[in-house]
Coordinates of C-alpha atoms in Angstrom, one line a residue:
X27 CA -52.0 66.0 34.0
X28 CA -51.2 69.2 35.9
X29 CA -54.0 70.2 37.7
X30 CA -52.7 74.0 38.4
X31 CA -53.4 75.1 35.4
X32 CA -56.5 75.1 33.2
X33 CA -56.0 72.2 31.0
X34 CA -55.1 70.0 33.2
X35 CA -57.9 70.9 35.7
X36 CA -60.5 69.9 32.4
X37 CA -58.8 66.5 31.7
X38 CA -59.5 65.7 35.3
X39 CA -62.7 66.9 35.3
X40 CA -63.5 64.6 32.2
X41 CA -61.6 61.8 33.8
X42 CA -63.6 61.6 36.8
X43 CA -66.9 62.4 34.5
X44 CA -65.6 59.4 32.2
X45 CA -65.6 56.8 35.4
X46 CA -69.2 57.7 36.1
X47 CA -70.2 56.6 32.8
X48 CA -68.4 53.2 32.5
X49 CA -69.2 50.0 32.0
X50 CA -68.8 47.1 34.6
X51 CA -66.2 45.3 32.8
X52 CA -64.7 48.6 32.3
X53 CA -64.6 49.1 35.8
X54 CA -62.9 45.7 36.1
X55 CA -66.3 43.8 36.8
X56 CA -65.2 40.4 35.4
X57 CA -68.7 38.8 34.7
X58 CA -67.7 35.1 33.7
X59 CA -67.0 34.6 37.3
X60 CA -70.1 35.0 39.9
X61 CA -70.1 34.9 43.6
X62 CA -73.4 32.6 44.2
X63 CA -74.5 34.1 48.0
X64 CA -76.9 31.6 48.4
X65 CA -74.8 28.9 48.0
X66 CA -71.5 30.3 49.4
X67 CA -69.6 28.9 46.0
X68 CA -68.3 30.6 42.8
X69 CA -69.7 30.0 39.5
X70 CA -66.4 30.5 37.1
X71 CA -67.4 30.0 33.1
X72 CA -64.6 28.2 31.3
X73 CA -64.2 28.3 27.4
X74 CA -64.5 24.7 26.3
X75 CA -61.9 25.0 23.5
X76 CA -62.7 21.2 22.5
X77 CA -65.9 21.7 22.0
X78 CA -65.4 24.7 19.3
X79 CA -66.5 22.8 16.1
X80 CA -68.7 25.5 14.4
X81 CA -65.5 28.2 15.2
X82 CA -67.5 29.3 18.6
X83 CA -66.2 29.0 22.0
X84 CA -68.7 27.4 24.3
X85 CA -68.2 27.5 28.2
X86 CA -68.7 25.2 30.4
X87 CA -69.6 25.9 34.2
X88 CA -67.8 24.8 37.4
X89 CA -67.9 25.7 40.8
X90 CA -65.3 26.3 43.5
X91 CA -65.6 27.3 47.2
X92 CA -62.6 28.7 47.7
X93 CA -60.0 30.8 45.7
X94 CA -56.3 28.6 46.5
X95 CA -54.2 31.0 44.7
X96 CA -54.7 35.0 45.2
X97 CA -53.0 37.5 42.8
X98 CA -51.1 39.2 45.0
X99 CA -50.0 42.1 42.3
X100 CA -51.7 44.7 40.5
X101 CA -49.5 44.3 37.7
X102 CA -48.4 40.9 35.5
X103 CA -50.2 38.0 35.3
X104 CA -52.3 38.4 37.8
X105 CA -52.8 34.5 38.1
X106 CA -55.6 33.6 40.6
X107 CA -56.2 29.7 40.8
X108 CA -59.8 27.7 41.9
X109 CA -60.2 24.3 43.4
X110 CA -63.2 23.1 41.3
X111 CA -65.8 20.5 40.6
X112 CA -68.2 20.0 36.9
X113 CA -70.7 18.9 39.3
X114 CA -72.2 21.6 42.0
X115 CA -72.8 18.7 44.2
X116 CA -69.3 18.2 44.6
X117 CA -68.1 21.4 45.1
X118 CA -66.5 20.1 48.6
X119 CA -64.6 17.6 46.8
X120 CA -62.9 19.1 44.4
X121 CA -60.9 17.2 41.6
X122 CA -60.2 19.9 39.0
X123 CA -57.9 23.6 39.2
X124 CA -59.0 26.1 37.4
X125 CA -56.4 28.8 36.4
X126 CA -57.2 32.3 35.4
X127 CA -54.3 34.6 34.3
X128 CA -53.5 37.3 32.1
X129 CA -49.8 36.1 29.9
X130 CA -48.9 38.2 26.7
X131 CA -50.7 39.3 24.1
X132 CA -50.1 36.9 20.9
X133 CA -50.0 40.1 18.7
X134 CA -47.2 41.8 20.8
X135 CA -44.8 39.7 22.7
X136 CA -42.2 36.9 21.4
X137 CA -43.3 35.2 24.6
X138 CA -47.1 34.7 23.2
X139 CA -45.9 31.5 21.6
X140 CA -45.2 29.9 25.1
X141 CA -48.8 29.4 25.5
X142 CA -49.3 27.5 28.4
X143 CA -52.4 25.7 26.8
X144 CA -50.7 25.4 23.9
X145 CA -47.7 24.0 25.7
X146 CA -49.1 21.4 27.4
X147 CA -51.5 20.2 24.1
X148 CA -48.4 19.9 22.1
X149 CA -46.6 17.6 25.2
X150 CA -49.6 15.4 25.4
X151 CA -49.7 15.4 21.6
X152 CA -45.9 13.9 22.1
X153 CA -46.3 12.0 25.4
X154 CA -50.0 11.1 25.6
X155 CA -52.4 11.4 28.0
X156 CA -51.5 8.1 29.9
X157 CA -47.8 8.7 30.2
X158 CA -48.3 12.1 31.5
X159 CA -50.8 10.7 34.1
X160 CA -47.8 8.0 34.7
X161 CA -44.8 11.1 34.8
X162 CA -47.2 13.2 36.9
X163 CA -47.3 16.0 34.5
X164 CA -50.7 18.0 34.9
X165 CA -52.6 17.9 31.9
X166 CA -54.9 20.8 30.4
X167 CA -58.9 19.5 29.8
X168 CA -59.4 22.7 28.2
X169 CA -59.1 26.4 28.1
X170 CA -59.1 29.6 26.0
X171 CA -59.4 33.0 26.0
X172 CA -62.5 34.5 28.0
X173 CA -65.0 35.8 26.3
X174 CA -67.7 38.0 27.3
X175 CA -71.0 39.6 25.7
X176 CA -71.3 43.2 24.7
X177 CA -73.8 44.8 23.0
X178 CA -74.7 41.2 21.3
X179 CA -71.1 40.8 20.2
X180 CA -68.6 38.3 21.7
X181 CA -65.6 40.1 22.7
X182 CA -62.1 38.5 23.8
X183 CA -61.3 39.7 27.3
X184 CA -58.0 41.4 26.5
X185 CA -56.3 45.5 27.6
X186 CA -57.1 46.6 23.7
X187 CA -60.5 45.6 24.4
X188 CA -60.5 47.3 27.7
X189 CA -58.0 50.1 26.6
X190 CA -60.3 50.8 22.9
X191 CA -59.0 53.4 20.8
X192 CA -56.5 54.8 23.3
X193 CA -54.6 51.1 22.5
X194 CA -53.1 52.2 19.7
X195 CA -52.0 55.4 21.1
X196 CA -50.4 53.5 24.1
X197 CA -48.4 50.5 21.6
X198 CA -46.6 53.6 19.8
X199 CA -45.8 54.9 23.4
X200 CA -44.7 51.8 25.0
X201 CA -42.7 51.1 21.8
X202 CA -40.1 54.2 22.7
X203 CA -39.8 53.0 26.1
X204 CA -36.5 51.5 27.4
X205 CA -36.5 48.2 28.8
X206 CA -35.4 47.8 32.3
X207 CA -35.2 44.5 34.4
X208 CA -38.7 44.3 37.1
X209 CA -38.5 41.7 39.9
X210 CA -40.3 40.4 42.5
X211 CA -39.7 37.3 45.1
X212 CA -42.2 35.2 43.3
X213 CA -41.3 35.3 39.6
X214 CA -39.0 37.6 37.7
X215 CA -39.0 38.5 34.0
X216 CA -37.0 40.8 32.3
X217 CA -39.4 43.4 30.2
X218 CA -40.7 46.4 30.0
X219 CA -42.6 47.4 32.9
X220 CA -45.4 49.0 31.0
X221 CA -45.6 46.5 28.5
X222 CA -45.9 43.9 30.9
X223 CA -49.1 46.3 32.4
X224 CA -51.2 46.8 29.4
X225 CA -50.5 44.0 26.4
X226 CA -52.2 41.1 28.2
X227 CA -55.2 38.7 27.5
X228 CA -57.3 37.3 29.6
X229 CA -56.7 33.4 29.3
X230 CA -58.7 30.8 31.5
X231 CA -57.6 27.0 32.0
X232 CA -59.0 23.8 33.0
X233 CA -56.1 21.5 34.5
X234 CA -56.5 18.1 36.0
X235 CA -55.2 16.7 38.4
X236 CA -55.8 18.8 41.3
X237 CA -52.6 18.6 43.5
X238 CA -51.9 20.4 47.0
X239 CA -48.6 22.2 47.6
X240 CA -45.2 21.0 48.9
X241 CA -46.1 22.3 52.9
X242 CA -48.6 20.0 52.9
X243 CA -46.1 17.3 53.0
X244 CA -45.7 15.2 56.3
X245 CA -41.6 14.9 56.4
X246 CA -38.4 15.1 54.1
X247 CA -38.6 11.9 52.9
X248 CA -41.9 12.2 50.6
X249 CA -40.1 15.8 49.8
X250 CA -37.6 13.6 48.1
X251 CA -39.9 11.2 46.3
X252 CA -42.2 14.1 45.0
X253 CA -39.2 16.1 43.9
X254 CA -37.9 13.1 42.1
X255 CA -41.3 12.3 40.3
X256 CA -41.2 15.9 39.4
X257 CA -37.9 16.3 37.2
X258 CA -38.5 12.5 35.9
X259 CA -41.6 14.7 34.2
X260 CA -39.3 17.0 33.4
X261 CA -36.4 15.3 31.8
X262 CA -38.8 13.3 29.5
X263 CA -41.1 16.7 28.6
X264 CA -37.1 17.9 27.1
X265 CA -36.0 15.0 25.6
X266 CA -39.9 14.2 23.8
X267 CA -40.8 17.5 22.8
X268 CA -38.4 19.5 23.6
X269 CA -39.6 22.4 26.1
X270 CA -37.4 23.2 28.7
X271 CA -39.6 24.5 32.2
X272 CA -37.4 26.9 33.4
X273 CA -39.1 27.9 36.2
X274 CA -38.8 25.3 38.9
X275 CA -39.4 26.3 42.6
X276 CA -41.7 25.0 45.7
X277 CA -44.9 26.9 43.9
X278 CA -44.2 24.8 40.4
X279 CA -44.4 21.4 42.0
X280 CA -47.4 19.9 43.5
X281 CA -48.2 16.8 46.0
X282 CA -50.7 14.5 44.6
X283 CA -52.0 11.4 46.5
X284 CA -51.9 7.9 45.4
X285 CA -53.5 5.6 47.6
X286 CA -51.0 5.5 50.5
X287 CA -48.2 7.1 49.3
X288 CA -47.0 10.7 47.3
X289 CA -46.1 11.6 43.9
X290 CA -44.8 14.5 42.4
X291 CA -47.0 17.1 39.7
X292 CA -44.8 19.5 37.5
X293 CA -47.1 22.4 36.6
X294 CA -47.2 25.6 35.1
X295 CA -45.6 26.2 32.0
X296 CA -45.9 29.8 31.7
X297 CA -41.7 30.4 31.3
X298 CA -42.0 27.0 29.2
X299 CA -39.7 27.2 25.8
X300 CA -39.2 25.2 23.2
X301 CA -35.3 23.8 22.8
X302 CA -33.5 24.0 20.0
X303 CA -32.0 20.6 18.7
X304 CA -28.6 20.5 21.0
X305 CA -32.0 20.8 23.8
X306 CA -30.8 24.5 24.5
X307 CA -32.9 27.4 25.0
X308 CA -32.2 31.0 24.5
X309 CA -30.4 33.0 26.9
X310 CA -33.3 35.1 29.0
X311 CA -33.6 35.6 32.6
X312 CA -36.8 34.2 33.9
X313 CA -37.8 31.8 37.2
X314 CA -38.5 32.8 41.0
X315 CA -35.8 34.5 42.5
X316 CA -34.5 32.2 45.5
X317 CA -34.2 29.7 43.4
X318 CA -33.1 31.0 40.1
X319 CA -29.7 29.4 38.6
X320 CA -26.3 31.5 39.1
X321 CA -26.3 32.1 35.5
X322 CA -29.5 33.0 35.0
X323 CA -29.6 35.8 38.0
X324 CA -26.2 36.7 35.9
X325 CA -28.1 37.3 32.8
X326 CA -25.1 35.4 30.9
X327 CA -25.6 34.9 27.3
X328 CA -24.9 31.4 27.2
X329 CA -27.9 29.2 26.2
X330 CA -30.1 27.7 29.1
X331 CA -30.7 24.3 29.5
X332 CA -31.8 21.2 31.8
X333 CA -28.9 22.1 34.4
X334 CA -30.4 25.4 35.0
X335 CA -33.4 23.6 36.4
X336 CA -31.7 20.9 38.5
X337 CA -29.7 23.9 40.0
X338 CA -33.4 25.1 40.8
X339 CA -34.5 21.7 42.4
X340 CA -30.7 21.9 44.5
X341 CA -31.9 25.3 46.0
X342 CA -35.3 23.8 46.4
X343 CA -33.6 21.4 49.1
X344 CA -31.8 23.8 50.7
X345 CA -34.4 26.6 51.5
X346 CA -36.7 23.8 52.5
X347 CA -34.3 22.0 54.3
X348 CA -33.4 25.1 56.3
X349 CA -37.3 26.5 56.4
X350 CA -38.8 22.8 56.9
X351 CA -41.1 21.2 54.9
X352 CA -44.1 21.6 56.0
X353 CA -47.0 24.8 57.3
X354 CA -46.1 23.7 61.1
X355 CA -41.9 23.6 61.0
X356 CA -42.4 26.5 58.0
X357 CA -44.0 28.7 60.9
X358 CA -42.1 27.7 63.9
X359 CA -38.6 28.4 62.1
X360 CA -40.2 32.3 61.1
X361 CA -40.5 32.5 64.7
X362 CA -37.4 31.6 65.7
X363 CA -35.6 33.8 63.1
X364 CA -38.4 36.8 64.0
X365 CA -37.2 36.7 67.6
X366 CA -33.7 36.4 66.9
X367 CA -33.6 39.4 65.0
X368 CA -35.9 41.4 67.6
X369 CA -32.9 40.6 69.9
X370 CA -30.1 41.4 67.3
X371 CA -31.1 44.0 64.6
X372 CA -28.1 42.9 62.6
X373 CA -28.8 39.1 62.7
X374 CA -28.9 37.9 59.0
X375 CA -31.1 34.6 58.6
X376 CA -29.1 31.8 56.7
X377 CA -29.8 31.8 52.9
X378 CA -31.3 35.5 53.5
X379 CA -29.2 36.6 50.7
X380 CA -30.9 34.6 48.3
X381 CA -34.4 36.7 48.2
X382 CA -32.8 40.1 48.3
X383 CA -30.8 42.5 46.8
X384 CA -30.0 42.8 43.1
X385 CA -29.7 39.7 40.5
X386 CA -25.5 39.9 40.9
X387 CA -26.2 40.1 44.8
X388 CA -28.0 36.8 44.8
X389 CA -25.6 35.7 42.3
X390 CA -22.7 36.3 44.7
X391 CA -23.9 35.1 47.9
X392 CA -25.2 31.4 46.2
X393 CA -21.5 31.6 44.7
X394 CA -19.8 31.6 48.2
X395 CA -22.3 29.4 49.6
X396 CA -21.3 26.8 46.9
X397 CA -17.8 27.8 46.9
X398 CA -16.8 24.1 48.1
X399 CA -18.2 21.4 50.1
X400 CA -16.7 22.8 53.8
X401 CA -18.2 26.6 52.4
X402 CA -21.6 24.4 51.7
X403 CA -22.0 22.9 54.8
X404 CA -21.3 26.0 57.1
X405 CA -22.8 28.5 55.1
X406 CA -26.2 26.1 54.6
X407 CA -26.3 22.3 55.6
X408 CA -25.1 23.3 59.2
X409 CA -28.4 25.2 59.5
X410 CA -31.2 22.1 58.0
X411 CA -33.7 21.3 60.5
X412 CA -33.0 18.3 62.5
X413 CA -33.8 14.7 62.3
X414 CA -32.7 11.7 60.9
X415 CA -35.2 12.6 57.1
X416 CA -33.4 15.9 57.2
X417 CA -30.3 14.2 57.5
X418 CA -31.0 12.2 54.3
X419 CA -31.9 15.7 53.0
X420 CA -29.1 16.9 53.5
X421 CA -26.9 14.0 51.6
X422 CA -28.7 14.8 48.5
X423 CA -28.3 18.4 48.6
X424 CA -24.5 17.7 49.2
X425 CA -25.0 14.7 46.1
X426 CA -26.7 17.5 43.9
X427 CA -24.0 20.0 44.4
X428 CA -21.3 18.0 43.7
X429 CA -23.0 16.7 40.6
X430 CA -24.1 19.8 39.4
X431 CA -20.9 21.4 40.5
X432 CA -17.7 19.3 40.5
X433 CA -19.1 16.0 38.4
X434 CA -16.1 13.8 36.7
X435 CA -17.8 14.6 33.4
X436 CA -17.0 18.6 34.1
X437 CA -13.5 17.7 34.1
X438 CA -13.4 15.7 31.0
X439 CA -13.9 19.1 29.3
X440 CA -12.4 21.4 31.3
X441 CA -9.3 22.0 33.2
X442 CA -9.2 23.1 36.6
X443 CA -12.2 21.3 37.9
X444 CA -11.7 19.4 41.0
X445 CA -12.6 15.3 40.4
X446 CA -14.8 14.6 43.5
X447 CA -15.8 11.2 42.4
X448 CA -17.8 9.1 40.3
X449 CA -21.4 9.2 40.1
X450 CA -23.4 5.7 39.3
X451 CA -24.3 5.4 35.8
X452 CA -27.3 3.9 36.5
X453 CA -29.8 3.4 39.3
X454 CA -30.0 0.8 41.6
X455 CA -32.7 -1.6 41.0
X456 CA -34.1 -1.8 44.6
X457 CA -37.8 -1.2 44.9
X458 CA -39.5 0.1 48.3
X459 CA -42.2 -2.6 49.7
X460 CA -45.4 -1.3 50.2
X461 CA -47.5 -1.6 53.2
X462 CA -50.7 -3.3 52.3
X463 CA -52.6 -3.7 55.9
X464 CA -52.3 -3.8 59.3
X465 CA -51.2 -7.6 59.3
X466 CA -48.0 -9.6 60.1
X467 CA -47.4 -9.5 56.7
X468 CA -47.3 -5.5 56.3
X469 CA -45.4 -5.4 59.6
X470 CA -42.7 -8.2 57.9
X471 CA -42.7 -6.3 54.9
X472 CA -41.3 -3.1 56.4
X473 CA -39.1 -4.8 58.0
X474 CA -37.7 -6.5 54.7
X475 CA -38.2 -2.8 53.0
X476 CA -35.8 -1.2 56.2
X477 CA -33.1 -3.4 55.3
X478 CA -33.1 -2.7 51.4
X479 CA -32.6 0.6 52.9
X480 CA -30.3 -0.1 54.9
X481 CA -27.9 -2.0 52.4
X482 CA -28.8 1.0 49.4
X483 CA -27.5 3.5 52.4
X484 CA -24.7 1.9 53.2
X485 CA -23.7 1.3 49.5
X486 CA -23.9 5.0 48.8
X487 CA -22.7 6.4 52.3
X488 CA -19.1 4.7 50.5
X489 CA -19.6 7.6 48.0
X490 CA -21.3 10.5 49.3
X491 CA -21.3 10.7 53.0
X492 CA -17.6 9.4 53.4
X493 CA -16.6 10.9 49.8
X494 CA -17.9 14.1 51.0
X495 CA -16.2 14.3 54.1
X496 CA -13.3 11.9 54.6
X497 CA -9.9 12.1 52.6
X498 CA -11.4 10.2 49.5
X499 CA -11.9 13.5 48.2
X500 CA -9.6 13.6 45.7
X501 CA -8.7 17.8 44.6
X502 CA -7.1 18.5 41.3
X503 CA -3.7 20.2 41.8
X504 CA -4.1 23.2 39.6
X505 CA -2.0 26.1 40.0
X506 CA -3.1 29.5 41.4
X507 CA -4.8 29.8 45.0
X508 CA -7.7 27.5 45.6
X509 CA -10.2 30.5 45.0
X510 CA -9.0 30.9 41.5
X511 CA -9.4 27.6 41.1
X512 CA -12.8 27.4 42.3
X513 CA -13.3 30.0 40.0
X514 CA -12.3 28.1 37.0
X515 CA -14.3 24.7 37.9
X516 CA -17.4 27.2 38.8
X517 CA -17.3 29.2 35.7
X518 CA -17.1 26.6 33.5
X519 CA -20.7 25.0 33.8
X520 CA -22.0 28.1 33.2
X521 CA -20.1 30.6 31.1
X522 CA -19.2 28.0 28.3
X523 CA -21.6 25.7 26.6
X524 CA -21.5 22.1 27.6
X525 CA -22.3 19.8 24.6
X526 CA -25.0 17.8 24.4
X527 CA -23.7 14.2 25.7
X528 CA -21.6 15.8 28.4
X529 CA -25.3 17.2 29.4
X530 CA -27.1 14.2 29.1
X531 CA -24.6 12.4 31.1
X532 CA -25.1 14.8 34.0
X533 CA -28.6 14.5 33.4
X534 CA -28.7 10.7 33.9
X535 CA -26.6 11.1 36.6
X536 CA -28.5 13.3 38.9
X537 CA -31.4 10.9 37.8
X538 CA -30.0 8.2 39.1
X539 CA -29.1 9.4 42.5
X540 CA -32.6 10.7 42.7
X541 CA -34.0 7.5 41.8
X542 CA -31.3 5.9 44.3
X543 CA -32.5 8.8 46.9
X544 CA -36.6 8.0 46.4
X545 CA -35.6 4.0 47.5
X546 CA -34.1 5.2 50.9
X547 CA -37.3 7.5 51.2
X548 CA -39.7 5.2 50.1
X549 CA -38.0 2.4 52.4
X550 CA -37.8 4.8 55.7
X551 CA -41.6 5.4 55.3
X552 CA -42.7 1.9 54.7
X553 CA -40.6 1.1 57.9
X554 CA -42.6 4.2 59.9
X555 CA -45.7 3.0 58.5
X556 CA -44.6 -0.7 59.4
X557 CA -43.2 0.7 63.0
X558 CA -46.6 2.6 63.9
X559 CA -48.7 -0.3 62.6
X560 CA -46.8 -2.5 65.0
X561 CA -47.7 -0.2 68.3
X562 CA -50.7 -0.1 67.1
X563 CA -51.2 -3.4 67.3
X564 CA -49.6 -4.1 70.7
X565 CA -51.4 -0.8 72.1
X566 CA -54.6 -2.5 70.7
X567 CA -54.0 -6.3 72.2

């Protein structure tokens, strides 16, 4: 409106009339979720899909102290998530998360049918509630859209609803709008802007269990055991029904404990999308930026699939190798990096490139960074934290790359990819011991556990360490300078389509070295566990 002239002057008179005479929920009053004062907890209402028998949505109350995830936009999803109990008694101890977002309206969006409820009903349909408890996959108690009263009517808490008769006016609108690409750190889907504003419904879910997030984690080596639990989830959610995640990052992956040790939770399933039956999935860019595949961020029309994720969980071990793990070395690396560039304003933090600039910029500067393993380790290994776990962090990013990047079975199809070397078929059989007490026979177990590790290390250093650095490396002779032959191997993966046994070899591969990389983790912490029971007990006598 142009309020220099007459008519425009009116329409923002009637605006601002308009707002006086709203509604709370028009005034974006949500009333389902209420702030008891008293006491100091929420009171969210959750629709109890399960128990919908007669056709109506019944809600079931739980109650949360404090709000874990804040929606930190305006616009999209808007997810906020709640640490929550069923019983108000409890409320300190929370074992449930409740997540409240906004996805795409069913009526309006070919992404309505990657319902995240509906999503994970139809895996646990497939897998069944035990095995996803087993795989660590978070499981959905129940959920639906939120509902609220109005004039005695139950309403669906959706923009139409809030929008009323000016929806209509705004679908024909939005439907002559151009699509452009919006981004943001976090998440990143490519739509139209508006759209993504105004066709949205208000969905509420009740997940169990409750995990806490990756910088929670004491050191590098549960990093490596949750991260393994995680994409074992994920490789058996493709292969038994068939949706491929496609958003994997540090947010996506949650710590949850099991009496002494870790294990890995996938969650949300928002970008979820069913596979078609070579396990591929249309070509759309979607995922969190850092962390996004090359050819994703290159919006290339070949068909995503499971190596686009592993490619996620690679970054995933670089930017937290380099960051650290956990809240403390997370915070005491910004503060190195903040007072480095005070002193130089033209100091460029490693893997900065990675969460600016444009999709091809990203693109670019993981391309270089990947270019080959002595571009790898200067451009990002040479900066991980230090420490012997970081070390071990740092073989499996190198072990990733090269699987990802130059595996054997890449050259089987393709010419010009450099043959790095062979990558186990299966994984070794060694098991981690676990400390049971502070007795002899915890402290001897470690022990026994610290040499498994020690033989499993020194039966893959042959491969990876040495392979990766010594003359084993064996490089294909190909004609052309060695950047146009890097450009060959690197295109391959993802501008052609790799078929689906080539894919599942790769798949099993990079399984088996995370299997093989969770027994060193699992060993090193039986023998700190095993280590700090034994001062314990000498400090102690």
């Amino acid at each position: 409106m142009d309020v220099t002239d007459s008519a425009g002057r009116a329409a923002y008179i009637s605006f601002i009339v308009s707002l006086c005479y709203c509604t709370d929920y028009e005034l974006g009053y949500d009333p389902t979720v209420v702030w008891n004062a008293d006491k100091k907890y929420w009171v969210i209402k959750c629709p109890d899909s399960t128990a919908a028998k007669d056709g109506k949505v019944r809600v079931v109350e739980y109650y949360a102290r404090k709000q874990i995830i804040e929606a930190e936009r305006i616009f999209g999803r808007h997810t906020r998530g709640f640490a929550a109990s069923l019983n108000r008694n409890m409320v300190d101890e929370p074992d449930t998360f409740i997540k409240d977002a906004w996805p795409y309206e069913s009526s309006d969006s070919q992404q309505t049918s990657q319902n995240e409820l509906d999503i994970l009903k139809y895996i646990e349909k497939k897998l069944g509630g035990k095995s996803m408890d087993r795989l660590g996959i978070v499981r959905a108690k129940n959920g639906s859209i939120v509902c609220f009263s109005e004039a005695g009517n139950l309403v669906n808490d959706d923009t139409s609803a809030m929008l009323g008769s000016v929806f209509a006016d705004f679908k024909v609108a939005l439907s002559q709008t151009p699509t452009v690409p919006t981004t943001n750190n976090r998440a990143i889907t490519e739509d139209n802007p508006a759209k993504s504003i105004l066709l949205r419904v208000h969905q509420r879910m009740v997940l169990q269990p409750l995990g806490r997030p990756l910088h929670t984690l004491k050191s590098p080596y549960e990093l490596i055991i949750v991260l393994a639990d995680a994409m074992v989830a994920h490789s058996v959610i493709l292969k038994k029904s068939a949706y491929l995640h496609r958003d994997i990052s540090p947010n996506n992956i949650m710590v949850v404990d099991d009496g002494e040790r870790v294990r890995g939770l996938l969650i949300d399933f928002d970008h979820a999308i069913k596979t078609d039956k070579s396990r591929l999935a249309i070509a759309e860019r979607t995922g969190t930026l850092p962390f996004m595949s090359i050819c994703n961020l290159q919006n290339s029309k070949v068909q995503r699939s499971e190596l686009d994720d592993w490619e996620s969980i690679l970054y995933i071990v670089c930017w937290l190798g380099v960051h650290g793990v956990n809240r403390d070395e997370q915070v005491a690396y910004q503060q190195e990096i903040d007072a480095m560039c005070k002193d130089d304003e033209y100091y460029k933090p490693p893997l900065a490139k990675w969460e600016a600039g444009t999709f091809d910029d990203v693109a670019i500067a993981k391309k270089n960074d990947l270019e080959g393993d002595e571009s790898f380790n200067d451009r990002v290994l040479q900066y991980f934290q230090e420490g012997a776990a970081y070390d071990e962090l740092k073989d499996m990013a190198r072990s990733l790359r090269l699987a990802l990047f130059e595996n054997p079975e890449l050259g089987l199809l393709y010419s010009g990819v450099s043959v790095i070397r062979n990558i186990p078929d299966k994984p070794a059989s060694r098991k981690g011991a676990k400390v049971l007490g502070k007795s002899v026979k915890a402290i001897e177990k470690g022990v026994k556990a610290l040499k498994i590790g020690a033989q499993a290390f020194g039966k893959r250093s042959t491969t990876s360490r040495k392979g990766a650095e010594t003359s084993e490396i064996v490089t294909s002779r190909g004609s052309g300078s060695y950047s146009e032959r890097f450009w060959i191997k690197y295109a391959n993966p993802f501008e052609k389509r790799l078929e689906l046994d080539a894919r599942n070899q790769i798949n099993d591969n990079i399984l088996a070295l995370m299997s093989e990389f969770k027994d060193i983790a699992t060993a090193a912490l039986v023998m700190e566990s095993a280590s700090f029971l034994l001062e314990d007990t000498y400090s102690t006598s």
